[in-house]
Coordinates of C-alpha atoms and ligand atoms in Angstrom, one line a residue:
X477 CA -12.3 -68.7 7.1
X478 CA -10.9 -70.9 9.9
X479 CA -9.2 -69.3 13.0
X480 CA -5.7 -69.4 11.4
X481 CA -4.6 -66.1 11.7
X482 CA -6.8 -64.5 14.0
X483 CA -5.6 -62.5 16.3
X484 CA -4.8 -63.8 19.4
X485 CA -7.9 -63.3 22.3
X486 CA -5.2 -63.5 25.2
X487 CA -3.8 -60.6 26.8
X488 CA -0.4 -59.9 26.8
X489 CA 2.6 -57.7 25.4
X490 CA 3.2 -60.0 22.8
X491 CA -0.6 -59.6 21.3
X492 CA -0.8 -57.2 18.1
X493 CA -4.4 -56.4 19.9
X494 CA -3.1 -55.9 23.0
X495 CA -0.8 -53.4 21.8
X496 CA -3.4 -51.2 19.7
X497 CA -5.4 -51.3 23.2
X498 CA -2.6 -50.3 24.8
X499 CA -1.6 -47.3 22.8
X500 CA -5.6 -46.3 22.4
X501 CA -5.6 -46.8 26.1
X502 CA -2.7 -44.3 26.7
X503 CA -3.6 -41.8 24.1
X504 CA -7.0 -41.4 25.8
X505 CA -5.1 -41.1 28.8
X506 CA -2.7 -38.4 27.5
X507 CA -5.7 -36.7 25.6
X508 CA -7.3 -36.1 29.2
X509 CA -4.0 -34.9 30.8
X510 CA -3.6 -32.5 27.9
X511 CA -7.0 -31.5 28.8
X512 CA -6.7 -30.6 31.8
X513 CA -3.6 -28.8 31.2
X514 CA -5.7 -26.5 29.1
X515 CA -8.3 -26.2 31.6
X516 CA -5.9 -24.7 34.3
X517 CA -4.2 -22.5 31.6
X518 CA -7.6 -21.1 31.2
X519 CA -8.5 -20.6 35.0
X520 CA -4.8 -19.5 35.7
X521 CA -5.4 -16.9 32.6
X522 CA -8.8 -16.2 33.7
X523 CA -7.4 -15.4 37.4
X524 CA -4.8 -13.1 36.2
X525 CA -6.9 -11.2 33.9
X526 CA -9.8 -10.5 36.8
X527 CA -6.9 -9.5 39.5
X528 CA -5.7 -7.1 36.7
X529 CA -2.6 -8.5 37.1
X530 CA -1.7 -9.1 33.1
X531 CA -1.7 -5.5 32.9
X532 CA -5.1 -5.0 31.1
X533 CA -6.6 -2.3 31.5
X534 CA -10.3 -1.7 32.2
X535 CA -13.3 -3.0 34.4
X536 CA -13.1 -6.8 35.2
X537 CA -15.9 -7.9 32.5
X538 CA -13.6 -5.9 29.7
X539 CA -10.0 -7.3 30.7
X540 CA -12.0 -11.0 30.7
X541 CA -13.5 -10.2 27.3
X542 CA -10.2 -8.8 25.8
X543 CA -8.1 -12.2 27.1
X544 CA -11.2 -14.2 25.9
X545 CA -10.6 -12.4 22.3
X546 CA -6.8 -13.2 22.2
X547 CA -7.5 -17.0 23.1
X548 CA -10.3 -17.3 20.9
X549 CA -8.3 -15.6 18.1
X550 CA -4.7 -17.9 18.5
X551 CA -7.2 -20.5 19.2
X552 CA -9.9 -20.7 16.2
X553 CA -12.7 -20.5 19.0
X554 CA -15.1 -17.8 19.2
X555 CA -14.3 -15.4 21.8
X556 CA -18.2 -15.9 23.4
X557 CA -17.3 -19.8 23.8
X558 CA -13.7 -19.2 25.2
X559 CA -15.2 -17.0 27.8
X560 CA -17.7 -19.2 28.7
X561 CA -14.9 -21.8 28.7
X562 CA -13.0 -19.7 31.2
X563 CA -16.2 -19.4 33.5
X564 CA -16.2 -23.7 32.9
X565 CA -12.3 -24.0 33.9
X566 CA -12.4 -21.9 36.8
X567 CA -15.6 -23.6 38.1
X568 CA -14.3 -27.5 37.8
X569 CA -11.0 -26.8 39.8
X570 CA -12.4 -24.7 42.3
X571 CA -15.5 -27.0 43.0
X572 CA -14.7 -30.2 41.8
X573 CA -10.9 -30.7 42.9
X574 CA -11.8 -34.6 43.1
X575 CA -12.8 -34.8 39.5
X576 CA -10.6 -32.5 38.2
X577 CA -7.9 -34.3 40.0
X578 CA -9.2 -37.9 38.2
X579 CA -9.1 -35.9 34.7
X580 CA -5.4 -34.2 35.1
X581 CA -4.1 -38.0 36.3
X582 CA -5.6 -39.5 33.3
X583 CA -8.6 -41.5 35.1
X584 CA -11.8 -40.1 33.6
X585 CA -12.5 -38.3 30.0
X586 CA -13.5 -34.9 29.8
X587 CA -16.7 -36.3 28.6
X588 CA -17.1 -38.0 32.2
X589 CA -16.0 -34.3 33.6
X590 CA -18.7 -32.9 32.0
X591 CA -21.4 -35.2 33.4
X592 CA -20.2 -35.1 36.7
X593 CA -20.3 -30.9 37.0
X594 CA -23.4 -30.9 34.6
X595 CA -25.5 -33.0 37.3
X596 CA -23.8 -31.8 40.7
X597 CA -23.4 -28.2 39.5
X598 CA -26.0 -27.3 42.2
X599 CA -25.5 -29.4 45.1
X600 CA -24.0 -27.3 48.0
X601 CA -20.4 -27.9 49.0
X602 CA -20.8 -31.0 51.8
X603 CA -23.2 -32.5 49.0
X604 CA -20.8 -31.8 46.2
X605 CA -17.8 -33.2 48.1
X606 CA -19.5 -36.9 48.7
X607 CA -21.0 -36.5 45.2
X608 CA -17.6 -36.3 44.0
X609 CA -15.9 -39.0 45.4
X610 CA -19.0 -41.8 44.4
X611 CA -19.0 -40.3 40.5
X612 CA -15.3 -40.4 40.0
X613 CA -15.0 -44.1 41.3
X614 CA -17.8 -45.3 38.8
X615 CA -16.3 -42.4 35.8
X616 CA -13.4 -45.1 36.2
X617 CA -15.1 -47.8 35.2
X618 CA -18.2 -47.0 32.8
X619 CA -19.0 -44.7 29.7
X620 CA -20.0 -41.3 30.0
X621 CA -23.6 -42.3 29.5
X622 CA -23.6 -44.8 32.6
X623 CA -22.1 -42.4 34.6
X624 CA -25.1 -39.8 33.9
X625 CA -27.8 -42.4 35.1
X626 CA -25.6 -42.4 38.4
X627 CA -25.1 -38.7 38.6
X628 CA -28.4 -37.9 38.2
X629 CA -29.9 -40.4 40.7
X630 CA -27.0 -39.4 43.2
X631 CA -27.6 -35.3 42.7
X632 CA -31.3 -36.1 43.0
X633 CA -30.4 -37.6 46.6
X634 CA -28.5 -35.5 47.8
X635 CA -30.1 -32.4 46.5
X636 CA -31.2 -29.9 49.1
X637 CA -33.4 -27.5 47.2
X638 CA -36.9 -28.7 46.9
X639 CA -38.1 -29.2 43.3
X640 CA -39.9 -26.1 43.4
X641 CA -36.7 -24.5 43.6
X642 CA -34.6 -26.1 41.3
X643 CA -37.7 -25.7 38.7
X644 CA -37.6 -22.1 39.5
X645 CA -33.8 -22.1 38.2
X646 CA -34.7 -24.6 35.7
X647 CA -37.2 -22.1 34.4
X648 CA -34.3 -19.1 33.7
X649 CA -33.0 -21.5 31.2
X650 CA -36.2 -21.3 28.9
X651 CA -35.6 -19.6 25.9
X652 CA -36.3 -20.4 21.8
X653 CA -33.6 -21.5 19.1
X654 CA -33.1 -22.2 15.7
X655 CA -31.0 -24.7 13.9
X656 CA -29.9 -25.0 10.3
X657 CA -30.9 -28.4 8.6
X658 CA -30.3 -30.0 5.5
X659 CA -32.3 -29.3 2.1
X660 CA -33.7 -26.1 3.2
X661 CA -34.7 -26.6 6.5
X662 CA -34.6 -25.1 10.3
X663 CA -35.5 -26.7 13.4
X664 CA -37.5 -24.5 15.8
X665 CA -36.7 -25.6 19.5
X666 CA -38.8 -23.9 22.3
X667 CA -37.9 -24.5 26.1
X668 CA -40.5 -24.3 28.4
X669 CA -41.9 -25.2 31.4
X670 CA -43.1 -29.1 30.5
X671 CA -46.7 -28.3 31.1
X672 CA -46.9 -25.2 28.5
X673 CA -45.1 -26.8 26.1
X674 CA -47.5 -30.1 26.4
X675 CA -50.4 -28.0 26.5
X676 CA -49.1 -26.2 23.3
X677 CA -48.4 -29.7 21.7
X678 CA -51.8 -30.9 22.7
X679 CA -53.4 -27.6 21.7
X680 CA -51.9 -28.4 18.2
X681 CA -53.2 -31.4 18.2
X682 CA -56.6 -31.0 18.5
X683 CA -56.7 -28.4 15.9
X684 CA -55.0 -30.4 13.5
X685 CA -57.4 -32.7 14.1
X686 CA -60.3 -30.4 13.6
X687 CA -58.2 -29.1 10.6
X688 CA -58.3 -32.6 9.3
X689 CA -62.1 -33.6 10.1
X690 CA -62.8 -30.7 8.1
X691 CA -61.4 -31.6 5.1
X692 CA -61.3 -35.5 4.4
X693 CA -59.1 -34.9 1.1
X694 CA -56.1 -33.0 3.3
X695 CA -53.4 -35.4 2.7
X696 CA -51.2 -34.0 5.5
X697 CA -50.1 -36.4 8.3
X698 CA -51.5 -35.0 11.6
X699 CA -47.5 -33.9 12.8
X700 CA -47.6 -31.9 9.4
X701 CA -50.4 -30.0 10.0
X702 CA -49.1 -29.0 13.7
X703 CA -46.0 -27.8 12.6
X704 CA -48.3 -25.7 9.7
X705 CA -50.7 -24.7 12.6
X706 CA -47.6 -23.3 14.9
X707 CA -46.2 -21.4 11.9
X708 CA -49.7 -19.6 11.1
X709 CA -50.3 -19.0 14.9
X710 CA -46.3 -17.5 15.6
X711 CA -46.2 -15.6 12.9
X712 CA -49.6 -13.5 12.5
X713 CA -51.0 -13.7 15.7
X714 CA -51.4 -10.8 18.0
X715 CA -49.4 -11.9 21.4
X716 CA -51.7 -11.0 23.7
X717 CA -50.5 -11.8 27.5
X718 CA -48.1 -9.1 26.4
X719 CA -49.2 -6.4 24.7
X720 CA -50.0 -3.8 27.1
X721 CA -48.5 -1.5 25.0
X722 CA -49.7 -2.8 21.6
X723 CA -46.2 -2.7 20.2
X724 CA -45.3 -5.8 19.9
X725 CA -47.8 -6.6 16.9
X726 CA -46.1 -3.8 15.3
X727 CA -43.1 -6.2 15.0
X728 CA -42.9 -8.4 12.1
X729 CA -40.5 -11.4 11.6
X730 CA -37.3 -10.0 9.7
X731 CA -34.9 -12.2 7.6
X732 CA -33.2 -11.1 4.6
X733 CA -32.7 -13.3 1.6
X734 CA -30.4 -13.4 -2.1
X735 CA -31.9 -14.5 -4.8
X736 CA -30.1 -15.5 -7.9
X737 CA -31.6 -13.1 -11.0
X738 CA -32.2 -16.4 -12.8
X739 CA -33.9 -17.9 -10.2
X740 CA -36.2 -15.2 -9.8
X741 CA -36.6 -15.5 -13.8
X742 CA -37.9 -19.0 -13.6
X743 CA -34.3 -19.8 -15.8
X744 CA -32.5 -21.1 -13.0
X745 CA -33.1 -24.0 -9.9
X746 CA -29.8 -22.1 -8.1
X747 CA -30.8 -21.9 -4.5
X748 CA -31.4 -18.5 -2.6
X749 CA -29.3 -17.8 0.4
X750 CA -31.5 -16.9 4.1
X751 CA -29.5 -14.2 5.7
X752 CA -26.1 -15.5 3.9
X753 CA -25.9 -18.9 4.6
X754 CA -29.0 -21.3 4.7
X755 CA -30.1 -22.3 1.0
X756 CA -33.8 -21.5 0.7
X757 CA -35.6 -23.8 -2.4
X758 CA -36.5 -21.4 -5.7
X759 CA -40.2 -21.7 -5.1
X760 CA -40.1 -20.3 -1.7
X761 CA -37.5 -17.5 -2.7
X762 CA -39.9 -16.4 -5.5
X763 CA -43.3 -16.3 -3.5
X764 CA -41.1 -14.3 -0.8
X765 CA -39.3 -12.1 -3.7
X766 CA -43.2 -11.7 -4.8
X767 CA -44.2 -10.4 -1.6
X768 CA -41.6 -8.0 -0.7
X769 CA -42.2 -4.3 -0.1
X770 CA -39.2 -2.9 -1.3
X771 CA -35.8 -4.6 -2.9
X772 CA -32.6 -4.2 -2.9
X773 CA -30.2 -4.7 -5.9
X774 CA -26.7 -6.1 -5.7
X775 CA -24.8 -6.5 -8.6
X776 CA -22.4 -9.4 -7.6
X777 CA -18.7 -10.3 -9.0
X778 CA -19.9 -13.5 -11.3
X779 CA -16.9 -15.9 -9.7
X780 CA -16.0 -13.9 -5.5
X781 CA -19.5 -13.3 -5.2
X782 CA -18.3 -9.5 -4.2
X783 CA -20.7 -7.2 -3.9
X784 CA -19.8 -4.7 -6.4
X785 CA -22.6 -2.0 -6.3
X786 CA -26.3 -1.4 -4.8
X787 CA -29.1 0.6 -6.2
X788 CA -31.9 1.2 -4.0
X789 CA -34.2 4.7 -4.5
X790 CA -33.0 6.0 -1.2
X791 CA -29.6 7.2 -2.0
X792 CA -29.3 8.6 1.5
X793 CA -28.9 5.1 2.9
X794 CA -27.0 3.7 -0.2
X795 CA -23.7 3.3 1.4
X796 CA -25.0 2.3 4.5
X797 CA -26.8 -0.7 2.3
X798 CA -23.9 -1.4 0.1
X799 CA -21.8 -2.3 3.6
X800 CA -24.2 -4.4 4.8
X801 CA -23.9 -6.4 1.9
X802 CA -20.9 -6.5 1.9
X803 CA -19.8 -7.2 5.3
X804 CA -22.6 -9.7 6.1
X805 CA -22.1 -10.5 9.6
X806 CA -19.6 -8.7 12.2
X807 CA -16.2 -8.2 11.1
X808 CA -14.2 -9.6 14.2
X809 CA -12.7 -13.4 13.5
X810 CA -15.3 -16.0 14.2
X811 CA -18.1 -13.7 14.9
X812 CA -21.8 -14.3 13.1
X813 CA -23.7 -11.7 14.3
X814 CA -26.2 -10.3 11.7
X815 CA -24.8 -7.2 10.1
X816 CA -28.4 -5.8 10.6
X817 CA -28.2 -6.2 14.1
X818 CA -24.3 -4.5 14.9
X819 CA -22.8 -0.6 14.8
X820 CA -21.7 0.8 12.2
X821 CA -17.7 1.6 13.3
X822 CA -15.5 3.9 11.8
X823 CA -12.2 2.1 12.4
X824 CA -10.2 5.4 12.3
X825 CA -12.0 7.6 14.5
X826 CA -14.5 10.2 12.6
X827 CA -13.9 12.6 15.6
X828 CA -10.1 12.5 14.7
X829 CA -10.3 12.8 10.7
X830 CA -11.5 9.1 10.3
X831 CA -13.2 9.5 6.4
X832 CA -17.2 8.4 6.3
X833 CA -16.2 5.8 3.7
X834 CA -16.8 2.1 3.3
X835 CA -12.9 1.7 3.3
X836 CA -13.1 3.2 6.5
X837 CA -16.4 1.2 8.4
X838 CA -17.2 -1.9 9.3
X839 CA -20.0 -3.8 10.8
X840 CA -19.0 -4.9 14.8
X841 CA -21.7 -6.5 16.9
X842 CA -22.5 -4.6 20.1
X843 CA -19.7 -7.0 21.9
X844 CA -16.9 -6.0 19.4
X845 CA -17.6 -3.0 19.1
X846 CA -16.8 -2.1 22.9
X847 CA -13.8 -4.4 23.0
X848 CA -12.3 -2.4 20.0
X849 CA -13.0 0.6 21.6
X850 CA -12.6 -0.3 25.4
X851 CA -9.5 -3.0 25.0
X852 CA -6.1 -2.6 23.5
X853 CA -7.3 -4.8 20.2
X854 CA -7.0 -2.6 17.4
X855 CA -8.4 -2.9 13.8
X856 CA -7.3 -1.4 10.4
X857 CA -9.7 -2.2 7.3
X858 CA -7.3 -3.5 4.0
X859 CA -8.1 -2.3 0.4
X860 CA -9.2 -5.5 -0.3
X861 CA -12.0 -5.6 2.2
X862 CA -10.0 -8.1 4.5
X863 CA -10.6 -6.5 8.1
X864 CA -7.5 -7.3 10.3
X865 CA -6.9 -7.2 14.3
X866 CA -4.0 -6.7 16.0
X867 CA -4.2 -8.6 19.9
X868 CA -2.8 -7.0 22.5
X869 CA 0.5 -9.4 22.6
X870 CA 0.4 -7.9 18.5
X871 CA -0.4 -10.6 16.8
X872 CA -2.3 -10.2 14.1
X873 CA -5.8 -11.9 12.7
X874 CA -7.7 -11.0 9.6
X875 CA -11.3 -11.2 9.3
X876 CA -12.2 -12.1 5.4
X877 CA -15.3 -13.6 3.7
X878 CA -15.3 -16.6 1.1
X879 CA -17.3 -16.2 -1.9
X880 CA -19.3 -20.1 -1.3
X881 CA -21.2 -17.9 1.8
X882 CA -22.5 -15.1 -0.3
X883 CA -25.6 -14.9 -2.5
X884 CA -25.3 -13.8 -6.4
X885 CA -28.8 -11.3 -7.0
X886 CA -31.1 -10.0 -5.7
X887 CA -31.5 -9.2 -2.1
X888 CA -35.2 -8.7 -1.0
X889 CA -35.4 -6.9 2.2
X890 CA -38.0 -6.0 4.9
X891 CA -39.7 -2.4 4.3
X892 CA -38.1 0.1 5.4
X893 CA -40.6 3.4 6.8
X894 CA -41.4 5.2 3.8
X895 CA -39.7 3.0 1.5
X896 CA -40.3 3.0 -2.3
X897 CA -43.1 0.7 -4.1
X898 CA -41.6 -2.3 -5.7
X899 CA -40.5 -1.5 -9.0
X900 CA -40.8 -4.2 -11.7
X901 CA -37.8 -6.9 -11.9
X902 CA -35.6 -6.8 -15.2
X903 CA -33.5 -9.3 -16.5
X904 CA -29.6 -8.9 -16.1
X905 CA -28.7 -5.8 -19.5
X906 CA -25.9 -8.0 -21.0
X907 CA -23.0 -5.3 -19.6
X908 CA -20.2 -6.6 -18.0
X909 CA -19.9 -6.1 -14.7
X910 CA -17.5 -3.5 -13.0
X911 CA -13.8 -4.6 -12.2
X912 CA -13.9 -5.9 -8.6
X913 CA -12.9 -4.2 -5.6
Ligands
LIG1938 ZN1 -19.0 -9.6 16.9

């Protein structure tokens, strides 16, 4: 191809180029004006709601929790990140006028916001101030990932805590998490102080190495056998700096899993579902399904995926069972808390003629559950299943479930005290299943 055509390199109005800049250039300013529109929306609403002055009712912690509920709801945010959002609002325009200032004129992204308060957030407030004005000139010019170089060579400077300090903060962020990956797999993430967790890693790696000297015909890779070594060592070992009371080694790990009945059967490759959601491959789900104390059976709805009934040989607990099947998670919009970990709630109080009935209960995590009953949300359960809340300006949000996050089959289940040996698995009797809900 020759150059005919091409667009033309110099700038100007009358470039097509120049004009696609231009409008990306504008958007992205706009986009950051918007932004910041939001973000004193939030710290105005977060103002009003601590002064009281919305007329909420109720300590400061509930009124910012019931506002956090309604914004999250309107919003399609969950309430816990719109509060924290709030807290993130309020803290940019009251400590970093400059860069919020850059950010509501259009200047810098919210992506170069975030830098600049993520380094500087501990600086005192002389520091802060000439932080500031050095980050915002250079957020005008480079990326967001230039600009953190900067900020954190800058913070560093002008930091007045010595790094004893600072690690001593640092160290309140430690903590361990889990995220979903593709095919069947989580990634285990611990934070720690850098010399446990390379003294853990090496640890690791000498006994993989031992592991491996052992056996010349292990065909693992040495990062293999480490992440097989952590897994043995976190799950059956005794934690010993901590149990002075010799309860924790009564704890075991507790996850809940659906397998499909065809799966289990050896007749099926359909994936089992980890605690609702993450597919677990059908080898796993049958060595676990082989080791489990006691079971749980759901009879699902072949197309929703409904729970339709449970049989377990503790009747006592059988509708307690059959709602945490069928509510999976906590019923308020955008919530994942485990069912196993919430209340149970009658939603028309029991005290006041509410009926013990699954039409009348639903699963809230602890959160929910004191901002139904501490904030003027309110909550009414549908025949359906569908869970809907009324907000406090009355709109209204229903909570419902799809049928792609539940699990047809069996649900194997962590013993229960006294539970019942595991009776033999049978193959689905050919009925058809019971009308749905
Ligand atoms: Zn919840």
């Amino acid at each position: 191809m020759s150059n005919q055509g091409a667009l033309p390199e110099e700038p100007g109005q009358s470039s097509p180029r120049g004009a696609l800049l231009d409008i990306l250039t504008s958007s992205q300013r706009a986009v950051a004006e918007l932004e910041a529109l939001q973000f004193s929306v939030f710290a105005g609403a977060l103002q009003h709601a601590l002064s009281g002055s919305d007329g909420t009712a109720g300590d400061s912690a509930m009124r910012v929790r019931e506002l956090a509920a309604e914004i999250g709801a309107a919003m399609r945010l969950p309430d816990r990140t719109v509060e924290r959002l709030l807290g993130e609002a309020t803290d940019l325009i009251e400590r970093f006028p400059a860069t919020f200032d850059a950010m509501q004129t259009g200047r810098i992204t919210r992506q170069h916001v975030r830098v600049i308060v993520d380094a500087g957030g501990r600086l005192d407030d002389d520091a802060r101030a000439e932080y500031e004005s050095r980050l915002v000139e250079i957020a005008a010019v480079e990326t967001a990932g230039r600009l953190r170089r900067v900020a954190r060579g800058t913070a560093e400077r002008l930091q007045p805590q010595s790094l004893d300090e600072r690690h001593a903060m640092a160290a309140e962020q430690r903590g361990v998490f889990v995220t979903d990956l593709d095919d069947g797999m989580a990634c285990l993430t611990a934070v720690r102080p850098a010399t446990l967790a390379h003294g853990v890693h090496d640890r690791l790696s000498a006994m993989g190495r031992a592991v491996k000297a052992a056996d010349p015909d292990d065909c693992r890779t040495l990062s293999q056998v480490r992440a097989d070594l952590l897994c043995d060592l976190a799950l059956t070992a005794v934690p010993a700096g901590h149990d002075e009371l010799s309860v924790l080694s009564e704890i075991k790990a507790e996850v809940s899993i659906v397998v499909p009945v065809l799966t289990l059967l050896d007749q099926s490759t359909d994936a089992a579902l980890l605690d609702g959601a993450q597919p677990v491959d059908p080898a796993t789900a049958r060595a676990l399904a082989g080791a489990a104390p006691g079971w749980t059976r759901i009879l699902t709805h072949p197309i929703a995926a409904t729970p339709l009934a449970v049989d377990r040989y503790r009747p006592s607990k059988h509708q307690r069972r059959l709602l945490r099947a069928l509510d999976e998670r906590c019923r308020f919009p955008g919530c994942g808390y485990l069912a196993r970990h919430c209340d149970l709630d009658h939603h028309h109080d029991a005290a006041l003629g509410g009926a013990t009935s699954t039409d009348n209960l639903s699963h809230l995590c602890r959160r929910h559950h004191m901002l139904k009953h501490h904030s003027r949300w309110t909550v009414v359960k549908q025949g359906d299943g569908v869970v809907v809340w009324t907000s406090p300006t009355k709109r209204q949000y229903p909570d419902r479930h799809y049928p792609e996050t539940r699990g047809h089959g069996v649900r194997f289940e962590p013993p229960s005290a006294g539970g019942s040996p595991p009776p033999g698995v049978r193959a689905p009797d050919g009925k058809p299943p019971p009308a749905p809900f």
